[in-house]
Each structure stands twice: as structure tokens, then as C-alpha cells.
PDB file of C-alpha atoms and ligand atoms in Angstrom:
ATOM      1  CA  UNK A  23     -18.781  -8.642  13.781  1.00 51.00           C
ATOM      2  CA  UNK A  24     -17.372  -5.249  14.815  1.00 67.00           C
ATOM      3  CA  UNK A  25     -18.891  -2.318  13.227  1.00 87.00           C
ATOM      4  CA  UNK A  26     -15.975  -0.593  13.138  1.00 96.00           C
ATOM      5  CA  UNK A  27     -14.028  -0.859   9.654  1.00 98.00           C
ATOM      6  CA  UNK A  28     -10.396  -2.539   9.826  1.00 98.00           C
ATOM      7  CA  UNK A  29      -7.595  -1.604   7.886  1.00 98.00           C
ATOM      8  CA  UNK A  30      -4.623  -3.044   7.167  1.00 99.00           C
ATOM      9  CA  UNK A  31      -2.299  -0.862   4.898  1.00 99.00           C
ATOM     10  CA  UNK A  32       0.641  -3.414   3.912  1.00 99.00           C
ATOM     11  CA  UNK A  33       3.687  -2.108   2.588  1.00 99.00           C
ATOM     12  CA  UNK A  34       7.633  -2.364   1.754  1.00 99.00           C
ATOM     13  CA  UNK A  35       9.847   0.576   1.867  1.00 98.00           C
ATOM     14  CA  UNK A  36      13.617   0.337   1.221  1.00 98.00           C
ATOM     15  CA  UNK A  37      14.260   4.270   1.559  1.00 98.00           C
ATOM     16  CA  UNK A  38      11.372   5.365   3.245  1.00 98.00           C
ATOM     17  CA  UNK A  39       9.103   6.746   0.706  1.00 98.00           C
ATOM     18  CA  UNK A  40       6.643   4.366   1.026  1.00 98.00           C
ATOM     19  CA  UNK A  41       6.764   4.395   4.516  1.00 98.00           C
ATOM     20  CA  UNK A  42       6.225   8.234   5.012  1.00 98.00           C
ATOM     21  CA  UNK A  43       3.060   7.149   2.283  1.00 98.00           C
ATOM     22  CA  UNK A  44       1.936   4.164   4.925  1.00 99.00           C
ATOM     23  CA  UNK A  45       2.085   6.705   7.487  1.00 98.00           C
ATOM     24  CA  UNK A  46      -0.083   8.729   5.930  1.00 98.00           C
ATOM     25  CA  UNK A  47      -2.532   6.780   4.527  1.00 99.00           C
ATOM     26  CA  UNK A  48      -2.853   4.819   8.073  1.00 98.00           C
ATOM     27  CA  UNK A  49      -3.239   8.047   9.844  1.00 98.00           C
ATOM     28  CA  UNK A  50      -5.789   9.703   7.290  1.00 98.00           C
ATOM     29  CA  UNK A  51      -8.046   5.974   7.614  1.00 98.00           C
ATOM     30  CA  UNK A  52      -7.838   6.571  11.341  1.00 98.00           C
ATOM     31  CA  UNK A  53      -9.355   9.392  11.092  1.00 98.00           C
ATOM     32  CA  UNK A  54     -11.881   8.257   8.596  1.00 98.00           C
ATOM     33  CA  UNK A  55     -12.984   5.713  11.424  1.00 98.00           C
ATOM     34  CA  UNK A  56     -11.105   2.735  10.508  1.00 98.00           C
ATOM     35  CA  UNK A  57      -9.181   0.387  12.858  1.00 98.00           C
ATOM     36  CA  UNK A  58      -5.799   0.460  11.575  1.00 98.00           C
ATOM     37  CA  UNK A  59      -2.988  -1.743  11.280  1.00 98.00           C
ATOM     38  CA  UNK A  60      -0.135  -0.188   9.865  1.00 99.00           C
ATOM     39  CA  UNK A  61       2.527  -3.328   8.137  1.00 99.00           C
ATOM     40  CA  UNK A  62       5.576  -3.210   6.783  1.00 99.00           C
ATOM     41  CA  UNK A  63       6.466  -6.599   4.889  1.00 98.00           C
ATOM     42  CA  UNK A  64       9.801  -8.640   6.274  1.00 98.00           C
ATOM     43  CA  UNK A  65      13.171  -7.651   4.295  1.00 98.00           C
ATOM     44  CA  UNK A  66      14.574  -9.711   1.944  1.00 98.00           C
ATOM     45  CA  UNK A  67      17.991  -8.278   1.151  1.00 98.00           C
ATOM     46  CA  UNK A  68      20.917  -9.068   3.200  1.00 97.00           C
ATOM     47  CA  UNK A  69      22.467  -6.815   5.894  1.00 97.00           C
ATOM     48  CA  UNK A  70      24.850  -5.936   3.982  1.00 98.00           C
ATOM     49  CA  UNK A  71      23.030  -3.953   1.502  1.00 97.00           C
ATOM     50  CA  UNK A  72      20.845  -2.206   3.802  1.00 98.00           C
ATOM     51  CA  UNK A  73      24.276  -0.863   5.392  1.00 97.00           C
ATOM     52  CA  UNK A  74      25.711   0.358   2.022  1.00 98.00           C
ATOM     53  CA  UNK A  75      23.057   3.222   1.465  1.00 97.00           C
ATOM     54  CA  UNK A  76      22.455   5.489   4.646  1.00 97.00           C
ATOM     55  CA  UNK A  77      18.785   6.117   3.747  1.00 97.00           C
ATOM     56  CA  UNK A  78      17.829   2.441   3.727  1.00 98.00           C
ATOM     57  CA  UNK A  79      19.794   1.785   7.243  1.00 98.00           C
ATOM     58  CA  UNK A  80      17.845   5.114   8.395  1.00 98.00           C
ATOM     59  CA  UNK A  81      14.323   3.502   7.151  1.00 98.00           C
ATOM     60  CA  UNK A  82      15.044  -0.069   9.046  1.00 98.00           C
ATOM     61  CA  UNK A  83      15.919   1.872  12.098  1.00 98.00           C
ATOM     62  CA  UNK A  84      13.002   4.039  11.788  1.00 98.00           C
ATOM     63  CA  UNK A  85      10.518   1.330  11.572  1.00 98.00           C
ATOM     64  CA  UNK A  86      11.855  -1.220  13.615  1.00 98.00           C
ATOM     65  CA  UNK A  87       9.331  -0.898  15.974  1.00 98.00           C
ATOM     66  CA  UNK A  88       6.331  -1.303  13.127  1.00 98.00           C
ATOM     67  CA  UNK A  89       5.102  -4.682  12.850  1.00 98.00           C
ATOM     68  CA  UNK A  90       5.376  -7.038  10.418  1.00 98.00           C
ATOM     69  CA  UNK A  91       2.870  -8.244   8.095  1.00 99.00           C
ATOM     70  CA  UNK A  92       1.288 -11.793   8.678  1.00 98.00           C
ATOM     71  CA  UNK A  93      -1.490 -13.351   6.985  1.00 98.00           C
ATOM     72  CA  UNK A  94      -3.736 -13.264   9.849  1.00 98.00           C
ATOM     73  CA  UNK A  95      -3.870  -9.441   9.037  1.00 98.00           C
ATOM     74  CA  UNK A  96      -5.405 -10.021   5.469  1.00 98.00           C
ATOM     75  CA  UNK A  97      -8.194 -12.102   6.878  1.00 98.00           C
ATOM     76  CA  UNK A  98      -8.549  -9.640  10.233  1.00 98.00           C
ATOM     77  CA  UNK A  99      -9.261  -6.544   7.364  1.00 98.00           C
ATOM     78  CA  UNK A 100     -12.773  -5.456   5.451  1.00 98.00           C
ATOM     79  CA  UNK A 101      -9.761  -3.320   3.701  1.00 98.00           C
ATOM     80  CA  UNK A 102      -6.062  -4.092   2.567  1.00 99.00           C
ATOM     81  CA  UNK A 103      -4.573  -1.352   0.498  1.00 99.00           C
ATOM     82  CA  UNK A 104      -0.574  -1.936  -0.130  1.00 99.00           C
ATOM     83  CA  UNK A 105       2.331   0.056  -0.971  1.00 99.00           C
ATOM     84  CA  UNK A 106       5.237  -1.053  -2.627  1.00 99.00           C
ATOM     85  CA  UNK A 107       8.487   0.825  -4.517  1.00 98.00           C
ATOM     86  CA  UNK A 108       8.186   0.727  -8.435  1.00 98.00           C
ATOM     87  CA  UNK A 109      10.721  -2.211  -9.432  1.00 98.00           C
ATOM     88  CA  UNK A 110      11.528  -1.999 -12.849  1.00 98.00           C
ATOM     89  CA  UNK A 111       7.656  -1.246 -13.493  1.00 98.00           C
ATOM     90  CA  UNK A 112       6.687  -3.864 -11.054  1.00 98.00           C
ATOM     91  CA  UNK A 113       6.444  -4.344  -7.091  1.00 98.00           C
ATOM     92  CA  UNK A 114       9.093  -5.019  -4.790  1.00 98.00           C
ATOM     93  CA  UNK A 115       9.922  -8.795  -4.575  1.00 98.00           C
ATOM     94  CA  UNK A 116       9.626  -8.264  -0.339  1.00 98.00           C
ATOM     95  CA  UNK A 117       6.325  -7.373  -1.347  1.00 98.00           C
ATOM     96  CA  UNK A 118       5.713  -9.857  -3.689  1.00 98.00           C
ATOM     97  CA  UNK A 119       6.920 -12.816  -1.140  1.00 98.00           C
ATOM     98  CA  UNK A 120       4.252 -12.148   1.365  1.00 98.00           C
ATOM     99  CA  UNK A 121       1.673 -12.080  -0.959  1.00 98.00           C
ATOM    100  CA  UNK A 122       3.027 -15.284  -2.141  1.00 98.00           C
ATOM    101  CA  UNK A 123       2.679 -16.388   1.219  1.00 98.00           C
ATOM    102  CA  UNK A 124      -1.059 -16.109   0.681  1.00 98.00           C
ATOM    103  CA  UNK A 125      -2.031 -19.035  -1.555  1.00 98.00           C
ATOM    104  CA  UNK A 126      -3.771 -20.937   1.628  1.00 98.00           C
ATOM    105  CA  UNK A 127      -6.117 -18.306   2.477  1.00 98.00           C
ATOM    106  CA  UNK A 128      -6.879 -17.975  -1.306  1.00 98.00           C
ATOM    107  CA  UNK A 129      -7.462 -21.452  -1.943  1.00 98.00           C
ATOM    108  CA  UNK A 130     -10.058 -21.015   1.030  1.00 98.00           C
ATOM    109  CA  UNK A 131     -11.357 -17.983   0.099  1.00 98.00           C
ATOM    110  CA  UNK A 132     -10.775 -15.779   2.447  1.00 98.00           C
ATOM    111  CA  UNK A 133      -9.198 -13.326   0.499  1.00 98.00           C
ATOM    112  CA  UNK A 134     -12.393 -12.451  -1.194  1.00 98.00           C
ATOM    113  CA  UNK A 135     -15.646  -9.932  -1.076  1.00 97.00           C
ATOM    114  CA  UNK A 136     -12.858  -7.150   0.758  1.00 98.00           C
ATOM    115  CA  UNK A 137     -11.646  -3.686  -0.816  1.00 98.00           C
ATOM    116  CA  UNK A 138      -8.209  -3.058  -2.259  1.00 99.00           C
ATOM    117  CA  UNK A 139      -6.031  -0.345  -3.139  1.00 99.00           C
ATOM    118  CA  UNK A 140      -2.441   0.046  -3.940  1.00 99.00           C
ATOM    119  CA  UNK A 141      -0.008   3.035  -3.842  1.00 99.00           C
ATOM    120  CA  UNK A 142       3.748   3.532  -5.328  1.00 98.00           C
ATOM    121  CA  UNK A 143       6.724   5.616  -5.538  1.00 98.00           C
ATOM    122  CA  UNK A 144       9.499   5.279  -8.223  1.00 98.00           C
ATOM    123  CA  UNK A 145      12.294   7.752  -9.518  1.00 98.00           C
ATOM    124  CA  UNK A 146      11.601   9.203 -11.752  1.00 98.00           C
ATOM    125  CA  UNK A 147       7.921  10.786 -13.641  1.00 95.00           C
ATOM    126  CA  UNK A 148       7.532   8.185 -16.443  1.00 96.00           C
ATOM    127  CA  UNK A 149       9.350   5.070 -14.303  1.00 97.00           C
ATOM    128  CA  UNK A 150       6.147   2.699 -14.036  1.00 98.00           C
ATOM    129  CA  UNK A 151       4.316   3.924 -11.413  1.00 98.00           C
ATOM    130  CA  UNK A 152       1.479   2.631 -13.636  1.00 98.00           C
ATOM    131  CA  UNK A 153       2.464  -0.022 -14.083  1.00 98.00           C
ATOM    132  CA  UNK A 154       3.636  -0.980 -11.002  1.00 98.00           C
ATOM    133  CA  UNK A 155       0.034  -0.343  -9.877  1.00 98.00           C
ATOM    134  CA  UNK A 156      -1.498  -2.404 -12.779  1.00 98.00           C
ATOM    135  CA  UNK A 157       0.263  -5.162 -11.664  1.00 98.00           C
ATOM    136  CA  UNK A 158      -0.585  -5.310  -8.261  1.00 98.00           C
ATOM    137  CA  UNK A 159      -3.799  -5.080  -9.302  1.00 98.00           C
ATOM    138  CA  UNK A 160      -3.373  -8.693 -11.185  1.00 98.00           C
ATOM    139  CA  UNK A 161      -3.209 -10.321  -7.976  1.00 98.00           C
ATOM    140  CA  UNK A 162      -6.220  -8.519  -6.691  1.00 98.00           C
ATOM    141  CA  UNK A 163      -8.524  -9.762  -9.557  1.00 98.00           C
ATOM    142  CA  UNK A 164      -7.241 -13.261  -8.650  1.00 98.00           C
ATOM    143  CA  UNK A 165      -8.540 -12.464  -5.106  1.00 98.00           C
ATOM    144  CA  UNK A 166     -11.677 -11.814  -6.024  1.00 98.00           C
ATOM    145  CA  UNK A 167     -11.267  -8.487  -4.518  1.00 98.00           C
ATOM    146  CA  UNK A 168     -12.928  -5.534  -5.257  1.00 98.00           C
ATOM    147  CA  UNK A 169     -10.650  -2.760  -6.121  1.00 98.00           C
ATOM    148  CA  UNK A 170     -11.353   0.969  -4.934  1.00 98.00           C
ATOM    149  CA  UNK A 171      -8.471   3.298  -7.200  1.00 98.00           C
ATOM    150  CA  UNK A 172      -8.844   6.456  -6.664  1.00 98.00           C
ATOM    151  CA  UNK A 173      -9.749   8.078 -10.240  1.00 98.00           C
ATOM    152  CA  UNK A 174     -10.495  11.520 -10.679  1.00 98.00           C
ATOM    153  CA  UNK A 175     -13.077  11.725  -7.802  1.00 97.00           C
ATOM    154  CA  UNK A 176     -12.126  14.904  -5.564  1.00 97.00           C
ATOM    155  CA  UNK A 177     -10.575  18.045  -7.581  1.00 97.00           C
ATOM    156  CA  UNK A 178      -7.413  17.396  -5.621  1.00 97.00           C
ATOM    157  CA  UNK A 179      -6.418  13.989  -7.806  1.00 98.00           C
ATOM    158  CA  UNK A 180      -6.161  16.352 -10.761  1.00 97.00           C
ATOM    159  CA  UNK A 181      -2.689  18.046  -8.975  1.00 96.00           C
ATOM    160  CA  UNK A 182      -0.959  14.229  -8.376  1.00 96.00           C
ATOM    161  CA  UNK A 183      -2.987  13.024 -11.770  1.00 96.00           C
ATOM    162  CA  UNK A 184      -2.733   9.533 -10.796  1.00 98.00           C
ATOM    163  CA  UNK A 185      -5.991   7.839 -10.666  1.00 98.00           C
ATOM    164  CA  UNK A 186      -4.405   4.238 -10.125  1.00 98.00           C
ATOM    165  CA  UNK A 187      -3.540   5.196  -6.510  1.00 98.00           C
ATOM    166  CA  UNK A 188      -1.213   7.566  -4.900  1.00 98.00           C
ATOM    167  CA  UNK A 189       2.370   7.938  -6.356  1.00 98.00           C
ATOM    168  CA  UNK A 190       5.097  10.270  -5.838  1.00 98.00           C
ATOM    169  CA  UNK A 191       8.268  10.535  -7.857  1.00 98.00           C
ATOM    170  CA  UNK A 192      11.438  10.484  -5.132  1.00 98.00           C
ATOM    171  CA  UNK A 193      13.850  12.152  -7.937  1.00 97.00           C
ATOM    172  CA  UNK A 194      16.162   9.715  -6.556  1.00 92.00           C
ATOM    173  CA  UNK A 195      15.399  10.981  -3.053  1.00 92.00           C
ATOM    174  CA  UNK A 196      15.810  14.655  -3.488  1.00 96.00           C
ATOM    175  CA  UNK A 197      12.495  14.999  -3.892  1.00 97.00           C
ATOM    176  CA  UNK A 198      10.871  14.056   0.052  1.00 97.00           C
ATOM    177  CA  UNK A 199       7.043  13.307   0.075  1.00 98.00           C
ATOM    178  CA  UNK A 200       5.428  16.223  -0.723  1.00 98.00           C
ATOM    179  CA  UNK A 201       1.633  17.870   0.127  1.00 98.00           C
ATOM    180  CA  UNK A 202       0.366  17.040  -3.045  1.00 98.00           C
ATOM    181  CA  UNK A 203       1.463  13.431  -2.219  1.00 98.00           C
ATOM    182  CA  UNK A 204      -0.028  13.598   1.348  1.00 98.00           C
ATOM    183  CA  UNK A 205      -3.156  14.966  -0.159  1.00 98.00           C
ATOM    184  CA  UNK A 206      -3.634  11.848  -2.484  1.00 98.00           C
ATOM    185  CA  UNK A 207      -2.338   9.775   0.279  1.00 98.00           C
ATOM    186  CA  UNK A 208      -5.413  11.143   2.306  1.00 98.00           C
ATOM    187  CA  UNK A 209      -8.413  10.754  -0.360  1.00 98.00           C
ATOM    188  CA  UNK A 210      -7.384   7.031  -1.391  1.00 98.00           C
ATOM    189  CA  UNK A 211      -7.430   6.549   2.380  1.00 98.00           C
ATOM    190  CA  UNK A 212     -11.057   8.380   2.886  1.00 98.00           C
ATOM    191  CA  UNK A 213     -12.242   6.280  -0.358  1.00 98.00           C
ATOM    192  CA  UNK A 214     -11.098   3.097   0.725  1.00 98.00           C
ATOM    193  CA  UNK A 215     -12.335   3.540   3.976  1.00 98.00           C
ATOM    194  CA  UNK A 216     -15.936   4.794   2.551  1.00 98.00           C
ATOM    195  CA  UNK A 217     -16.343   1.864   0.004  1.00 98.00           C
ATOM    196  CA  UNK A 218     -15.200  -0.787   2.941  1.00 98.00           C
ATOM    197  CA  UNK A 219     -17.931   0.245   5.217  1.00 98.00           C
ATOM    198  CA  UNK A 220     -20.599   0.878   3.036  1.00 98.00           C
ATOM    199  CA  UNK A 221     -19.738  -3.161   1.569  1.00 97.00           C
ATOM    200  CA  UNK A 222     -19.245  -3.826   5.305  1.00 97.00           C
ATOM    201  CA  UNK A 223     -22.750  -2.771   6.204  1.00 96.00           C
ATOM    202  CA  UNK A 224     -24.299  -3.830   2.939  1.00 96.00           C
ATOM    203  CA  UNK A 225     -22.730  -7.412   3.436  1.00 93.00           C
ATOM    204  CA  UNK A 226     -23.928  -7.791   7.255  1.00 93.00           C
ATOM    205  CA  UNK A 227     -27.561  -6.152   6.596  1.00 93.00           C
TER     206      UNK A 227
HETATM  207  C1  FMN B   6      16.116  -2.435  -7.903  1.00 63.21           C
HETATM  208  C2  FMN B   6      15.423  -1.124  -8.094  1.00 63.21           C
HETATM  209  C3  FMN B   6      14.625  -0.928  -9.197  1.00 63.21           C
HETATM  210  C4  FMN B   6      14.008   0.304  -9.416  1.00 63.21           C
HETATM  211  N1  FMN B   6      13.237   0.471 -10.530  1.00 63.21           N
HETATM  212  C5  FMN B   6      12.728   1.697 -10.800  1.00 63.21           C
HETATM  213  C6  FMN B   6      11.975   1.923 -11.984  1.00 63.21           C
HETATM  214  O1  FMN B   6      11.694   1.012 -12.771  1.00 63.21           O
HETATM  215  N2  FMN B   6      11.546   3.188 -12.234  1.00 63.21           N
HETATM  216  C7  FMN B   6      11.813   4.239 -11.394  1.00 63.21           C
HETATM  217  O2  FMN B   6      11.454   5.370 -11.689  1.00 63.21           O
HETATM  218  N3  FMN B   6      12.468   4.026 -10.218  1.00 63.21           N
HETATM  219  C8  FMN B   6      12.922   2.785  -9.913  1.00 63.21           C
HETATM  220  N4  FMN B   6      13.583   2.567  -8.723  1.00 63.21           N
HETATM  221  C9  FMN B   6      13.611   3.651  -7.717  1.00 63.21           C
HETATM  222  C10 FMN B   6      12.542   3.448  -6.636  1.00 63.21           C
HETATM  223  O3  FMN B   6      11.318   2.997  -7.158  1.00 63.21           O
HETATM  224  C11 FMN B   6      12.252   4.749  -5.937  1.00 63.21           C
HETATM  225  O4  FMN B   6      13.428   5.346  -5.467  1.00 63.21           O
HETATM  226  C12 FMN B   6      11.241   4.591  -4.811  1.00 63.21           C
HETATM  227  O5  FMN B   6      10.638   5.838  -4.520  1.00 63.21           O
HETATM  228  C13 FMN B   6      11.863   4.039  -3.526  1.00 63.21           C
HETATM  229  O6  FMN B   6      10.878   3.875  -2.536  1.00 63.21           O
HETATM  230  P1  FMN B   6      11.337   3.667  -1.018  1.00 63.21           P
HETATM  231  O7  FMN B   6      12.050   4.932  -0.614  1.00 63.21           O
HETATM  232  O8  FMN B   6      10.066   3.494  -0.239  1.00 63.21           O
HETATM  233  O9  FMN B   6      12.187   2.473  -0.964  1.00 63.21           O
HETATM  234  C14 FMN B   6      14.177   1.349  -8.486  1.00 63.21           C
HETATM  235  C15 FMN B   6      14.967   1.135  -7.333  1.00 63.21           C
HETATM  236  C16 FMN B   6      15.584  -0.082  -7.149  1.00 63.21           C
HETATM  237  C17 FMN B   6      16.436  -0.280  -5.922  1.00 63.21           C
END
């Protein structure tokens, strides 16, 4: 078993909030000491939607070159922590479909005894980023994960004030991913990556 902690942060991003969060978080676990993988989930929607709103077409172009997400990644990571876009309260349904995709390596197990950790963006300040969060977190219970939020634990978390996991309000996007964002972005990542190794080394001792 490599010592090194792996990483997979898993996300969808129609408009590129998330992403600029992925990007963040990946790069912050990098250099935490964690191997990354950096996964955006596959698109649902048709072609024709993407094309009717300039900053989704300008997100698929951007990350065209970012790989997808396969289930081979969730067994690969010690650590999985996913982003998604609040959906009426909830996760994406891109999102949603590839962890549906995951029943197999649940029924074996194999989904178990790693960290989680989740992080959202939504319009508006009371638009479910909570929620959103909470109900991620569902599935990760079912997992038998263990699930690292973020809480209050560096003076910084009281500025975002999300202890669920990092969120940022995209005021329909006039509002781009801001420092106080990036700084939450950066502690979940340095948390996750703690917990992970310390189970990592605890579990292989
Ligand atoms: C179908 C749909 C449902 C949404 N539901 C909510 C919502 O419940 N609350 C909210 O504040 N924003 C909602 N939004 C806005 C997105 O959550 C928000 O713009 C988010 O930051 C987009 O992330 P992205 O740029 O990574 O795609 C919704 C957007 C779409 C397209």
C-alpha cells in the first residue's frame, strides 16, 4: 500500500463554480501531500442546452481536458470529497447518476472505512446549500463512510460560516469565487487530507 494519501475530489459543474471550487480544493490537497485526482462527473443534459447559456459552453470547453469520473477512482482513494451545484436543495442529477453507478462496489464493500466530504454552490444565501450538503451526506452514511465536515475548526470557517463544507453563493454568477471561498476550499482540503492519513496509517499499523 502506498503511503502516500489519494484523493479523488469528484464533482459536476454546469457554470463553473464548482469547478473553480475542485480546482481549489485539488490543488490545496496537493499540497497537503495527497495524490490527487481531480473528476468532473459525465454531462447529462443535451447539447443543446449547454449551447443556450455562454457560461456553461465556456465551463465544458474549459474542462474538456479533465477526466471523467469512473468507479475505479472511488476504490483507488483513502479520500473522496465531491462537489456538486445546489439543485433545488439537493445535488445535481449528473452527480447523482455516477453515484448511482456505485451500487456494485457497495454491495462489496468497497466503499467503506474511507473519508468523505462534500462542497456546494447555489444562488443565492438561503438556497440549500445545507441542504444540499445534508443530502449528500445520506449516501455517505449508507457507505459506511466516515465523514470529515469542516465545522468551526480554524478561525477562518467563521468568515464562510459553513461548517457542512465549503459553499459559495454565485448571485446568479455575478458573484465569481471569492477568497473567503478559496480559504474554506483550502481547510476542508487540509482536514480531509489530515483525517485520511492519520485513518490511513492507523488502519495499516
Ligand atoms: C435546475 C437548477 C436548480 C437550481 N436550484 C437552486 C436552488 O435551489 N437554490 C439556489 O440558490 N440556486 C439554485 N440554482 C443555482 C445554482 O445552484 C448555482 O448557480 C450554482 O452556483 C451553479 O454552480 P455551477 O456554476 O458550478 O454550475 C439552481 C440552478 C439550476 C440550473
Amino acid at each position: 500500500m502506498s503511503a502516500q494519501t489519494k484523493l479523488a475530489v469528484v464533482y459536476y459543474s454546469s457554470t463553473g463554480t464548482i469547478t473553480a471550487i475542485a480546482q481549489e480544493i485539488a490543488e490545496a490537497a496537493e499540497k497537503a501531500g495527497a495524490e490527487v485526482r481531480l473528476r468532473k462527473v459525465a454531462e447529462l443534459a443535451p447539447q443543446a442546452a449547454i449551447d443556450s447559456n455562454p457560461a456553461w459552453a465556456a465551463n465544458a470547453a474549459a474542462t474538456a481536458d479533465t477526466v471523467e469520473a469512473t468507479p475505479d477512482d472511488m476504490v483507488w482513494a483513502d479520500a473522496v470529497i465531491f462537489g456538486s451545484p445546489t439543485r433545488y436543495g439537493n445535488i445535481a442529477s449528473q452527480l447523482k447518476q455516477f453515484i448511482d453507478t456505485l451500487g456494485g462496489l457497495w454491495a462489496e464493500g468497497k466503499l467503506a472505512d474511507k473519508v468523505y466530504s462534500g462542497f456546494t454552490s447555489s444562488a443565492t444565501a438561503h438556497g440549500g446549500q445545507e441542504s444540499t450538503l445534508l443530502a449528500l451526506y445520506n449516501t455517505i452514511h449508507h457507505f459506511g463512510g466516515i465523514l470529515v465536515a469542516p465545522g468551526y475548526t480554524d478561525p477562518a470557517k467563521f468568515a464562510d460560516g459553513n461548517p457542512y463544507g465549503t459553499s459559495h453563493v454565485d448571485a446568479q454568477g455575478n458573484n465569481p469565487v471569492d477568497d473567503t471561498t478559496r480559504t474554506a476550499a483550502r481547510i476542508q482540503a487540509e482536514r480531509v487530507v489530515k483525517i485520511a492519513s492519520a485513518l490511513k496509517a492507523g488502519l495499516a499499523a
